[in-house]
Coordinates of C-alpha atoms and ligand atoms in Angstrom, one line a residue:
M69 CA -77.2 40.0 6.3
A70 CA -79.8 39.8 3.4
D71 CA -79.8 42.2 0.1
T72 CA -82.6 44.1 0.7
S73 CA -83.5 46.3 -2.7
L74 CA -84.3 49.9 -2.0
S75 CA -85.9 50.4 -5.2
S76 CA -89.2 50.9 -3.8
F77 CA -87.8 54.0 -1.9
E78 CA -86.0 56.0 -5.3
D79 CA -89.4 57.2 -6.1
P80 CA -90.8 59.7 -2.9
A81 CA -94.1 59.6 -4.6
R82 CA -94.2 55.9 -4.8
H83 CA -93.3 56.2 -1.5
R84 CA -96.0 58.8 -0.4
R85 CA -98.6 56.5 -2.5
A86 CA -98.1 54.0 -0.3
S87 CA -98.1 55.9 3.0
D88 CA -101.5 57.6 1.3
I89 CA -102.8 54.0 1.2
I90 CA -101.7 52.8 4.9
R91 CA -103.4 55.4 5.9
R92 CA -106.9 55.0 4.5
Y93 CA -107.2 51.2 4.7
S94 CA -106.0 51.4 8.5
T95 CA -108.9 50.5 10.9
N96 CA -107.1 52.6 13.5
R97 CA -108.4 56.2 12.9
A98 CA -105.8 57.5 15.2
D99 CA -102.9 59.0 13.3
V100 CA -100.0 56.1 13.6
R101 CA -97.5 59.7 14.8
D102 CA -99.8 60.9 17.4
V103 CA -99.7 57.7 19.1
L104 CA -96.2 56.7 19.1
L105 CA -94.8 60.3 19.8
A106 CA -97.9 61.2 22.7
G107 CA -96.3 62.6 25.8
L108 CA -92.6 62.4 24.5
D109 CA -91.0 65.2 25.7
V110 CA -88.6 66.4 22.4
S111 CA -88.8 70.2 23.4
F112 CA -85.3 70.3 24.2
A113 CA -83.9 68.7 20.8
K114 CA -82.2 71.2 18.4
T115 CA -80.0 68.7 17.0
V116 CA -81.6 65.9 15.3
L117 CA -80.1 62.8 13.4
D118 CA -82.2 61.0 11.3
L119 CA -80.9 58.0 10.0
G120 CA -83.0 56.5 6.6
C121 CA -85.1 59.7 6.6
G122 CA -87.1 59.0 3.8
F123 CA -89.1 61.7 2.5
G124 CA -89.4 62.6 6.1
F125 CA -93.1 61.0 7.2
M126 CA -92.3 60.2 10.9
T127 CA -89.9 63.1 11.2
E128 CA -92.2 66.0 10.3
A129 CA -94.6 65.4 13.1
L130 CA -91.4 65.1 15.5
A131 CA -90.0 68.2 13.8
R132 CA -93.3 70.1 15.2
R133 CA -92.2 69.2 19.0
A134 CA -88.1 69.8 18.9
A135 CA -87.2 73.1 19.3
P136 CA -88.0 76.0 17.2
D137 CA -84.3 76.4 16.3
A138 CA -84.0 72.7 15.5
T139 CA -81.7 71.2 13.3
F140 CA -82.1 67.9 11.5
I141 CA -79.7 65.8 9.2
G142 CA -81.6 63.6 6.9
V143 CA -79.6 60.6 6.5
D144 CA -80.6 58.1 3.6
A145 CA -79.1 55.7 0.7
C146 CA -81.6 57.5 -1.5
E147 CA -80.9 60.7 -3.0
A148 CA -84.1 61.0 -4.1
N149 CA -85.7 61.6 -0.6
G150 CA -83.3 64.8 -0.2
P151 CA -85.5 67.8 -1.6
A152 CA -88.4 66.2 -0.7
Y153 CA -87.1 65.7 3.2
V154 CA -85.9 69.2 3.0
R155 CA -89.4 70.8 2.4
R156 CA -91.0 68.8 4.8
I157 CA -89.0 69.6 7.9
A158 CA -88.8 73.5 6.6
A159 CA -92.3 73.5 6.3
T160 CA -92.5 73.3 10.3
G161 CA -90.1 75.9 10.9
R162 CA -87.4 74.1 11.7
S163 CA -83.6 73.6 9.4
A164 CA -82.4 70.1 7.9
R165 CA -79.9 69.2 5.7
F166 CA -80.0 66.1 3.8
A167 CA -76.8 63.7 3.8
C168 CA -77.1 60.7 1.1
Q169 CA -75.1 58.3 2.7
H170 CA -75.7 54.2 2.7
I171 CA -75.9 53.2 6.7
A172 CA -73.9 50.3 8.2
S173 CA -72.0 50.2 11.4
R174 CA -70.0 53.3 11.5
L175 CA -71.4 57.3 11.9
D176 CA -69.1 59.9 10.9
W177 CA -70.1 62.0 14.0
P178 CA -68.6 62.9 17.3
D179 CA -69.5 61.4 20.7
H180 CA -72.7 63.3 21.9
S181 CA -73.5 65.2 19.0
F182 CA -77.3 64.8 19.0
D183 CA -80.4 65.6 21.2
L184 CA -81.9 63.1 19.3
V185 CA -81.1 60.1 17.1
I186 CA -84.6 59.0 14.5
A187 CA -84.7 55.6 13.1
S188 CA -88.0 55.3 11.8
Y189 CA -89.6 52.0 10.0
A190 CA -85.5 51.8 9.3
M191 CA -83.7 50.2 12.1
Y192 CA -84.2 47.1 10.4
F193 CA -82.0 48.0 7.4
F194 CA -79.3 48.9 9.4
P195 CA -79.3 47.0 12.9
D196 CA -75.2 47.2 12.9
V197 CA -75.0 51.1 13.6
L198 CA -77.2 50.5 17.1
P199 CA -73.7 51.2 19.1
E200 CA -73.2 53.9 17.0
A201 CA -76.5 55.4 17.6
A202 CA -76.0 55.2 21.2
R203 CA -72.3 56.8 21.0
V204 CA -73.2 60.1 19.1
L205 CA -76.5 60.4 21.4
S206 CA -76.0 63.5 24.0
P207 CA -76.4 61.5 27.8
D208 CA -79.5 63.3 28.0
G209 CA -81.2 63.0 24.3
V210 CA -83.4 60.4 23.2
F211 CA -83.4 57.6 20.3
F212 CA -86.5 56.9 18.9
A213 CA -87.0 53.5 16.6
V214 CA -90.0 52.7 14.9
T215 CA -90.8 49.3 13.4
H216 CA -93.4 46.1 12.7
T217 CA -94.4 43.3 14.5
E218 CA -92.9 40.4 12.8
N219 CA -96.7 39.0 12.4
S220 CA -97.6 42.1 10.9
C221 CA -95.2 41.0 8.0
R222 CA -96.4 37.5 8.0
E223 CA -100.0 38.3 7.9
L224 CA -99.0 40.3 4.7
L225 CA -96.7 37.2 2.7
G226 CA -100.4 35.6 3.7
A227 CA -102.8 37.8 2.2
A228 CA -100.3 37.9 -0.5
G229 CA -99.9 34.2 -1.2
L230 CA -96.8 33.6 -0.4
P231 CA -95.2 31.2 2.3
A232 CA -95.6 33.1 5.4
A233 CA -93.2 31.3 7.6
D234 CA -90.5 32.0 5.0
P235 CA -87.6 32.9 6.8
R236 CA -85.4 34.2 3.9
L237 CA -89.2 36.4 3.1
L238 CA -88.4 37.4 7.0
G239 CA -85.5 38.0 7.5
N240 CA -85.5 42.2 6.9
I241 CA -88.3 42.4 9.5
R242 CA -86.2 39.9 11.9
R243 CA -83.5 42.2 11.9
F244 CA -85.0 44.8 14.2
S245 CA -89.0 44.2 14.9
A246 CA -91.5 45.1 17.6
D247 CA -90.5 41.8 18.7
N248 CA -86.9 41.8 19.2
G249 CA -86.4 45.5 19.6
R250 CA -86.4 45.9 23.5
A251 CA -83.7 43.1 23.5
L252 CA -81.9 44.6 20.6
L253 CA -81.6 47.4 22.3
T254 CA -80.7 47.1 25.9
P255 CA -77.1 46.5 25.4
W256 CA -77.2 50.5 24.2
F257 CA -79.7 52.0 26.5
A258 CA -80.3 52.1 30.3
E259 CA -84.0 53.2 29.9
I260 CA -86.5 51.7 27.5
E261 CA -90.2 52.5 26.4
R262 CA -92.1 50.6 24.0
V263 CA -95.7 51.9 22.9
D264 CA -98.0 49.9 20.7
Y265 CA -100.1 51.0 17.9
Q266 CA -102.5 48.6 17.1
N267 CA -103.6 48.4 13.7
Q268 CA -104.9 46.1 10.6
L269 CA -105.5 47.0 6.8
V270 CA -108.9 45.8 4.9
F271 CA -109.4 45.9 1.3
G272 CA -112.5 44.9 -0.3
P273 CA -113.1 43.5 -3.9
A274 CA -113.7 47.3 -5.4
E275 CA -109.9 48.4 -3.8
Y276 CA -108.2 45.4 -5.5
D277 CA -106.3 48.0 -7.2
D278 CA -104.8 49.8 -3.7
F279 CA -104.1 46.1 -2.5
L280 CA -102.0 45.6 -5.7
T281 CA -100.2 48.9 -5.7
Y282 CA -99.3 48.3 -1.5
L283 CA -98.0 45.2 -2.2
R284 CA -95.8 46.4 -5.6
F285 CA -94.1 48.7 -3.3
K286 CA -94.1 45.8 -0.4
L287 CA -92.6 43.1 -2.3
P288 CA -88.9 44.5 -3.2
L289 CA -88.5 44.9 0.6
L290 CA -89.3 41.5 1.2
L291 CA -88.2 40.0 -2.1
P292 CA -85.2 41.6 -3.4
E293 CA -85.4 40.5 -7.4
T294 CA -89.1 42.0 -7.2
D295 CA -89.3 45.3 -9.2
P296 CA -92.0 48.2 -8.3
D297 CA -92.3 49.4 -11.1
G298 CA -93.0 45.9 -12.8
E299 CA -96.2 43.6 -13.0
I300 CA -97.2 41.6 -9.9
P301 CA -96.5 38.1 -10.9
R302 CA -100.1 37.3 -13.5
P303 CA -100.4 33.8 -10.6
L304 CA -100.1 36.0 -7.7
A305 CA -102.3 38.8 -9.0
D306 CA -105.0 35.7 -9.8
A307 CA -104.6 34.4 -6.3
I308 CA -105.2 38.0 -4.9
R309 CA -108.7 38.5 -7.6
A310 CA -110.0 35.2 -6.3
A311 CA -109.2 35.6 -2.9
L312 CA -111.2 39.0 -2.9
S313 CA -113.9 37.2 -5.0
H314 CA -114.6 34.6 -2.6
Q315 CA -113.7 36.5 0.8
R316 CA -115.3 39.7 0.4
S317 CA -112.1 41.1 2.2
I318 CA -108.3 40.7 2.6
S319 CA -107.3 41.6 6.0
F320 CA -103.9 42.0 7.8
E321 CA -102.1 43.0 10.7
K322 CA -100.3 46.6 10.4
K323 CA -99.2 46.5 14.2
D324 CA -95.9 49.4 14.4
A325 CA -94.5 49.8 17.6
A326 CA -92.1 52.5 18.7
F327 CA -88.7 52.6 21.6
R328 CA -88.1 55.7 23.0
C329 CA -84.7 55.3 24.2
R330 CA -82.5 57.1 27.3
G331 CA -79.6 56.7 28.6
P332 CA -77.1 55.9 25.9
R333 CA -74.4 53.5 26.9
C334 CA -71.2 53.5 25.3
R335 CA -68.6 51.0 24.4
Ligands
SAM245 C1 -89.4 52.8 5.4 S1 -88.5 53.9 4.9 C2 -88.8 55.0 6.2 C3 -88.7 56.4 5.8 C4 -88.6 57.3 7.1 N1 -88.1 57.3 8.4 C5 -90.3 57.3 7.5 O1 -90.6 57.4 8.7 O2 -91.5 57.2 6.8 C6 -86.9 53.6 5.0 C7 -86.0 54.3 4.9 O3 -84.6 53.8 5.3 C8 -83.9 54.2 3.2 N2 -82.7 53.2 3.6 C9 -82.7 51.5 3.4 N3 -81.7 51.1 4.2 C10 -80.7 52.1 4.4 C11 -79.4 52.3 4.6 N4 -78.8 51.0 4.7 N5 -78.4 53.2 4.6 C12 -79.2 54.8 4.1 N6 -80.9 55.1 4.4 C13 -80.8 53.1 4.1 C14 -84.3 54.0 2.4 O4 -84.2 54.2 1.6 C15 -86.1 54.7 3.1 O5 -85.5 55.9 2.7

Protein backbone atom coordinates (compact mmCIF):
# COMPACT_ATOMS: atom_id res chain seq x y z
CA MET A 1 0.00 0.00 0.00
CA ALA A 2 1.28 3.47 -0.87
CA ASP A 3 2.59 5.53 1.99
CA THR A 4 0.20 8.45 2.47
CA SER A 5 1.41 11.58 4.20
CA LEU A 6 -0.87 12.66 7.04
CA SER A 7 0.92 15.99 7.49
CA SER A 8 -2.18 17.96 6.41
CA PHE A 9 -4.08 16.57 9.42
CA GLU A 10 -1.46 17.32 12.06
CA ASP A 11 -2.82 20.83 12.44
CA PRO A 12 -6.61 20.80 13.07
CA ALA A 13 -6.78 24.57 12.34
CA ARG A 14 -5.40 23.97 8.83
CA HIS A 15 -7.87 21.09 8.32
CA ARG A 16 -10.73 23.37 9.46
CA ARG A 17 -9.62 26.12 7.03
CA ALA A 18 -9.71 23.62 4.14
CA SER A 19 -13.14 22.45 5.30
CA ASP A 20 -14.39 26.08 5.39
CA ILE A 21 -13.05 26.70 1.87
CA ILE A 22 -14.91 23.63 0.59
CA ARG A 23 -18.16 24.95 2.05
CA ARG A 24 -17.62 28.50 0.76
CA TYR A 25 -16.87 27.50 -2.87
CA SER A 26 -19.39 24.64 -3.21
CA THR A 27 -22.11 25.06 -5.82
CA ASN A 28 -24.36 22.82 -3.71
CA ARG A 29 -25.54 25.14 -0.93
CA ALA A 30 -26.93 22.28 1.18
CA ASP A 31 -24.69 21.14 4.03
CA VAL A 32 -23.10 17.84 2.99
CA ARG A 33 -23.79 16.45 6.47
CA ASP A 34 -27.53 17.12 6.20
CA VAL A 35 -27.69 15.44 2.78
CA LEU A 36 -25.66 12.34 3.67
CA LEU A 37 -27.42 11.84 7.01
CA ALA A 38 -30.98 12.58 5.82
CA GLY A 39 -33.40 9.92 7.05
CA LEU A 40 -30.72 7.94 8.87
CA ASP A 41 -31.96 6.90 12.31
CA VAL A 42 -29.10 6.51 14.77
CA SER A 43 -31.12 7.56 17.82
CA PHE A 44 -30.56 4.05 19.25
CA ALA A 45 -26.75 4.44 19.14
CA LYS A 46 -25.15 4.59 22.59
CA THR A 47 -21.71 3.27 21.75
CA VAL A 48 -19.89 4.78 18.78
CA LEU A 49 -16.48 4.12 17.24
CA ASP A 50 -15.14 6.83 14.92
CA LEU A 51 -12.24 5.68 12.74
CA GLY A 52 -10.00 8.50 11.44
CA CYS A 53 -12.08 10.96 13.46
CA GLY A 54 -10.10 14.15 12.68
CA PHE A 55 -11.59 17.15 14.47
CA GLY A 56 -15.09 15.62 14.24
CA PHE A 57 -16.58 17.51 11.28
CA MET A 58 -19.03 14.79 10.21
CA THR A 59 -19.33 13.17 13.63
CA GLU A 60 -20.62 16.33 15.26
CA ALA A 61 -23.73 16.07 13.05
CA LEU A 62 -24.06 12.33 13.76
CA ALA A 63 -23.66 12.94 17.50
CA ARG A 64 -26.68 15.26 17.50
CA ARG A 65 -28.73 12.35 16.10
CA ALA A 66 -27.36 9.69 18.48
CA ALA A 67 -28.80 8.73 21.90
CA PRO A 68 -28.44 11.61 24.40
CA ASP A 69 -26.22 9.42 26.61
CA ALA A 70 -24.09 8.11 23.72
CA THR A 71 -20.34 7.83 24.18
CA PHE A 72 -17.95 8.27 21.26
CA ILE A 73 -14.45 6.88 20.88
CA GLY A 74 -12.53 8.82 18.25
CA VAL A 75 -9.43 7.13 16.84
CA ASP A 76 -6.89 9.05 14.81
CA ALA A 77 -3.19 8.80 14.01
CA CYS A 78 -2.70 12.53 14.65
CA GLU A 79 -2.62 13.35 18.36
CA ALA A 80 -3.39 17.03 17.76
CA ASN A 81 -6.97 16.12 16.79
CA GLY A 82 -7.80 14.88 20.31
CA PRO A 83 -8.77 18.10 22.15
CA ALA A 84 -10.69 19.55 19.17
CA TYR A 85 -12.57 16.25 18.69
CA VAL A 86 -13.56 15.85 22.34
CA ARG A 87 -14.69 19.51 22.52
CA ARG A 88 -16.86 19.24 19.39
CA ILE A 89 -18.66 16.13 20.54
CA ALA A 90 -19.05 17.48 24.09
CA ALA A 91 -20.78 20.55 22.60
CA THR A 92 -23.56 18.21 21.40
CA GLY A 93 -24.11 16.96 24.97
CA ARG A 94 -22.61 13.51 24.22
CA SER A 95 -19.37 12.30 25.76
CA ALA A 96 -16.22 11.47 23.84
CA ARG A 97 -12.74 10.21 24.34
CA PHE A 98 -9.85 10.13 21.93
CA ALA A 99 -7.36 7.36 21.20
CA CYS A 100 -4.24 8.17 19.22
CA GLN A 101 -3.68 5.03 17.13
CA HIS A 102 -2.47 4.21 13.65
CA ILE A 103 -5.25 2.05 12.19
CA ALA A 104 -4.12 -0.76 9.89
CA SER A 105 -5.96 -4.09 9.78
CA ARG A 106 -6.89 -4.84 13.43
CA LEU A 107 -9.16 -3.20 15.98
CA ASP A 108 -8.65 -3.83 19.69
CA TRP A 109 -12.33 -4.07 20.71
CA PRO A 110 -14.34 -7.28 21.25
CA ASP A 111 -17.01 -8.45 18.78
CA HIS A 112 -20.25 -6.40 18.66
CA SER A 113 -18.92 -3.58 20.88
CA PHE A 114 -20.51 -0.65 19.01
CA ASP A 115 -23.96 0.45 17.81
CA LEU A 116 -22.44 2.78 15.23
CA VAL A 117 -19.07 2.69 13.49
CA ILE A 118 -18.04 5.74 11.42
CA ALA A 119 -15.28 6.20 8.84
CA SER A 120 -15.90 9.61 7.30
CA TYR A 121 -13.48 10.64 4.52
CA ALA A 122 -11.10 8.12 6.04
CA MET A 123 -11.72 4.52 4.86
CA TYR A 124 -9.29 4.95 1.92
CA PHE A 125 -6.47 5.34 4.44
CA PHE A 126 -7.11 1.94 6.04
CA PRO A 127 -9.33 -0.25 3.79
CA ASP A 128 -7.88 -3.44 5.31
CA VAL A 129 -9.75 -2.73 8.55
CA LEU A 130 -13.16 -3.18 6.88
CA PRO A 131 -13.70 -6.78 8.15
CA GLU A 132 -12.86 -5.56 11.65
CA ALA A 133 -15.35 -2.68 11.37
CA ALA A 134 -18.03 -5.32 10.69
CA ARG A 135 -16.79 -7.53 13.54
CA VAL A 136 -16.95 -4.81 16.23
CA LEU A 137 -20.41 -3.62 15.09
CA SER A 138 -23.49 -4.94 16.93
CA PRO A 139 -25.82 -7.09 14.77
CA ASP A 140 -28.40 -4.26 14.63
CA GLY A 141 -25.79 -1.53 14.29
CA VAL A 142 -24.94 0.86 11.45
CA PHE A 143 -21.64 1.33 9.66
CA PHE A 144 -21.41 4.79 8.06
CA ALA A 145 -18.64 5.51 5.56
CA VAL A 146 -18.15 8.68 3.50
CA THR A 147 -15.83 9.02 0.53
CA HIS A 148 -15.33 10.92 -2.74
CA THR A 149 -15.78 9.97 -6.38
CA GLU A 150 -12.58 9.05 -8.21
CA ASN A 151 -13.49 11.64 -10.84
CA SER A 152 -13.44 14.39 -8.18
CA CYS A 153 -9.77 13.57 -7.56
CA ARG A 154 -9.06 13.46 -11.30
CA GLU A 155 -10.68 16.85 -11.85
CA LEU A 156 -8.80 18.38 -8.92
CA LEU A 157 -5.54 17.07 -10.35
CA GLY A 158 -6.47 18.47 -13.76
CA ALA A 159 -7.36 21.87 -12.24
CA ALA A 160 -3.96 21.91 -10.53
CA GLY A 161 -2.15 21.13 -13.76
CA LEU A 162 -1.14 17.64 -12.60
CA PRO A 163 -1.53 14.46 -14.67
CA ALA A 164 -5.15 13.52 -13.98
CA ALA A 165 -4.78 9.87 -14.97
CA ASP A 166 -1.54 9.16 -13.07
CA PRO A 167 -2.27 5.93 -11.09
CA ARG A 168 0.18 7.02 -8.39
CA LEU A 169 -1.84 10.17 -7.73
CA LEU A 170 -5.10 8.23 -7.72
CA GLY A 171 -3.78 5.41 -5.52
CA ASN A 172 -5.27 6.82 -2.33
CA ILE A 173 -8.87 7.29 -3.53
CA ARG A 174 -8.85 3.97 -5.39
CA ARG A 175 -8.57 2.12 -2.07
CA PHE A 176 -12.15 3.12 -1.17
CA SER A 177 -14.12 5.46 -3.41
CA ALA A 178 -17.74 6.19 -4.25
CA ASP A 179 -17.09 4.05 -7.34
CA ASN A 180 -15.78 0.87 -5.70
CA GLY A 181 -17.17 1.30 -2.15
CA ARG A 182 -20.20 -0.95 -2.64
CA ALA A 183 -18.09 -3.79 -4.05
CA LEU A 184 -15.64 -3.51 -1.15
CA LEU A 185 -18.44 -3.42 1.44
CA THR A 186 -20.57 -6.24 0.01
CA PRO A 187 -18.58 -9.12 1.60
CA TRP A 188 -19.03 -7.51 5.05
CA PHE A 189 -22.56 -6.08 5.12
CA ALA A 190 -25.90 -7.55 4.07
CA GLU A 191 -27.55 -4.19 3.39
CA ILE A 192 -25.85 -1.21 1.76
CA GLU A 193 -27.56 2.07 0.97
CA ARG A 194 -25.71 4.76 -1.00
CA VAL A 195 -26.50 8.47 -0.75
CA ASP A 196 -24.85 11.00 -3.09
CA TYR A 197 -23.89 14.64 -2.64
CA GLN A 198 -23.63 16.34 -6.05
CA ASN A 199 -21.23 19.23 -6.01
CA GLN A 200 -18.56 21.33 -7.73
CA LEU A 201 -16.04 23.79 -6.35
CA VAL A 202 -15.71 27.03 -8.33
CA PHE A 203 -12.95 29.60 -7.73
CA GLY A 204 -12.81 32.94 -9.57
CA PRO A 205 -9.65 34.98 -10.27
CA ALA A 206 -9.97 36.94 -7.00
CA GLU A 207 -10.10 33.61 -5.15
CA TYR A 208 -6.72 32.35 -6.34
CA ASP A 209 -5.29 32.39 -2.78
CA ASP A 210 -8.13 30.26 -1.40
CA PHE A 211 -7.65 27.75 -4.22
CA LEU A 212 -3.92 27.56 -3.40
CA THR A 213 -4.69 27.10 0.32
CA TYR A 214 -7.03 24.22 -0.57
CA LEU A 215 -4.43 22.74 -2.92
CA ARG A 216 -1.70 23.01 -0.28
CA PHE A 217 -3.95 20.97 2.05
CA LYS A 218 -4.78 18.32 -0.58
CA LEU A 219 -1.38 17.88 -2.24
CA PRO A 220 0.33 15.89 0.57
CA LEU A 221 -2.49 13.33 0.25
CA LEU A 222 -1.73 12.92 -3.42
CA LEU A 223 2.02 13.51 -3.46
CA PRO A 224 3.40 12.34 -0.07
CA GLU A 225 6.62 14.31 -0.56
CA THR A 226 4.72 17.65 -0.52
CA ASP A 227 4.85 19.79 2.62
CA PRO A 228 1.54 21.52 3.49
CA ASP A 229 3.56 24.40 5.02
CA GLY A 230 5.69 24.74 1.91
CA GLU A 231 5.04 26.83 -1.15
CA ILE A 232 3.25 25.34 -4.15
CA PRO A 233 6.04 24.71 -6.68
CA ARG A 234 6.49 27.94 -8.68
CA PRO A 235 5.68 26.47 -12.15
CA LEU A 236 2.46 24.99 -10.76
CA ALA A 237 1.42 28.28 -9.07
CA ASP A 238 2.18 30.22 -12.28
CA ALA A 239 0.22 27.74 -14.40
CA ILE A 240 -2.78 28.04 -12.06
CA ARG A 241 -2.63 31.86 -12.14
CA ALA A 242 -2.39 31.78 -15.96
CA ALA A 243 -5.33 29.37 -16.19
CA LEU A 244 -7.41 31.66 -13.97
CA SER A 245 -6.50 34.73 -16.00
CA HIS A 246 -7.83 33.28 -19.25
CA GLN A 247 -10.51 30.85 -17.99
CA ARG A 248 -11.95 33.35 -15.47
CA SER A 249 -12.60 30.48 -13.06
CA ILE A 250 -11.30 27.10 -11.98
CA SER A 251 -14.01 24.56 -11.36
CA PHE A 252 -13.90 20.87 -10.63
CA GLU A 253 -16.13 18.11 -9.36
CA LYS A 254 -16.28 17.59 -5.58
CA LYS A 255 -18.87 14.84 -5.22
CA ASP A 256 -19.14 12.75 -2.09
CA ALA A 257 -21.08 9.59 -1.29
CA ALA A 258 -22.09 7.95 1.96
CA PHE A 259 -22.53 4.22 2.37
CA ARG A 260 -24.99 3.39 5.17
CA CYS A 261 -24.54 -0.29 5.97
CA ARG A 262 -26.43 -2.78 8.12
CA GLY A 263 -26.26 -6.50 8.82
CA PRO A 264 -22.57 -7.01 9.56
CA ARG A 265 -21.19 -10.34 8.37
CA CYS A 266 -18.30 -11.74 10.31
CA ARG A 267 -15.46 -13.87 9.02
C1 LIG B 1 -9.98 13.56 5.71
S1 LIG B 1 -9.78 13.38 7.44
C2 LIG B 1 -11.43 13.05 7.94
C3 LIG B 1 -11.71 13.44 9.36
C4 LIG B 1 -13.12 13.26 9.85
N1 LIG B 1 -13.53 11.87 9.90
C5 LIG B 1 -14.12 14.09 9.06
O1 LIG B 1 -15.15 13.58 8.67
O2 LIG B 1 -13.87 15.28 8.86
C6 LIG B 1 -8.96 11.81 7.62
C7 LIG B 1 -8.47 11.55 9.02
O3 LIG B 1 -7.99 10.20 9.07
C8 LIG B 1 -6.79 10.16 9.84
N2 LIG B 1 -6.00 8.99 9.44
C9 LIG B 1 -5.49 8.74 8.22
N3 LIG B 1 -4.85 7.55 8.21
C10 LIG B 1 -4.98 7.03 9.44
C11 LIG B 1 -4.58 5.80 10.05
N4 LIG B 1 -3.93 4.85 9.35
N5 LIG B 1 -4.88 5.59 11.35
C12 LIG B 1 -5.59 6.52 12.05
N6 LIG B 1 -6.00 7.70 11.53
C13 LIG B 1 -5.73 7.95 10.24
C14 LIG B 1 -6.11 11.50 9.54
O4 LIG B 1 -5.18 11.86 10.54
C15 LIG B 1 -7.32 12.44 9.44
O5 LIG B 1 -7.60 13.06 10.67
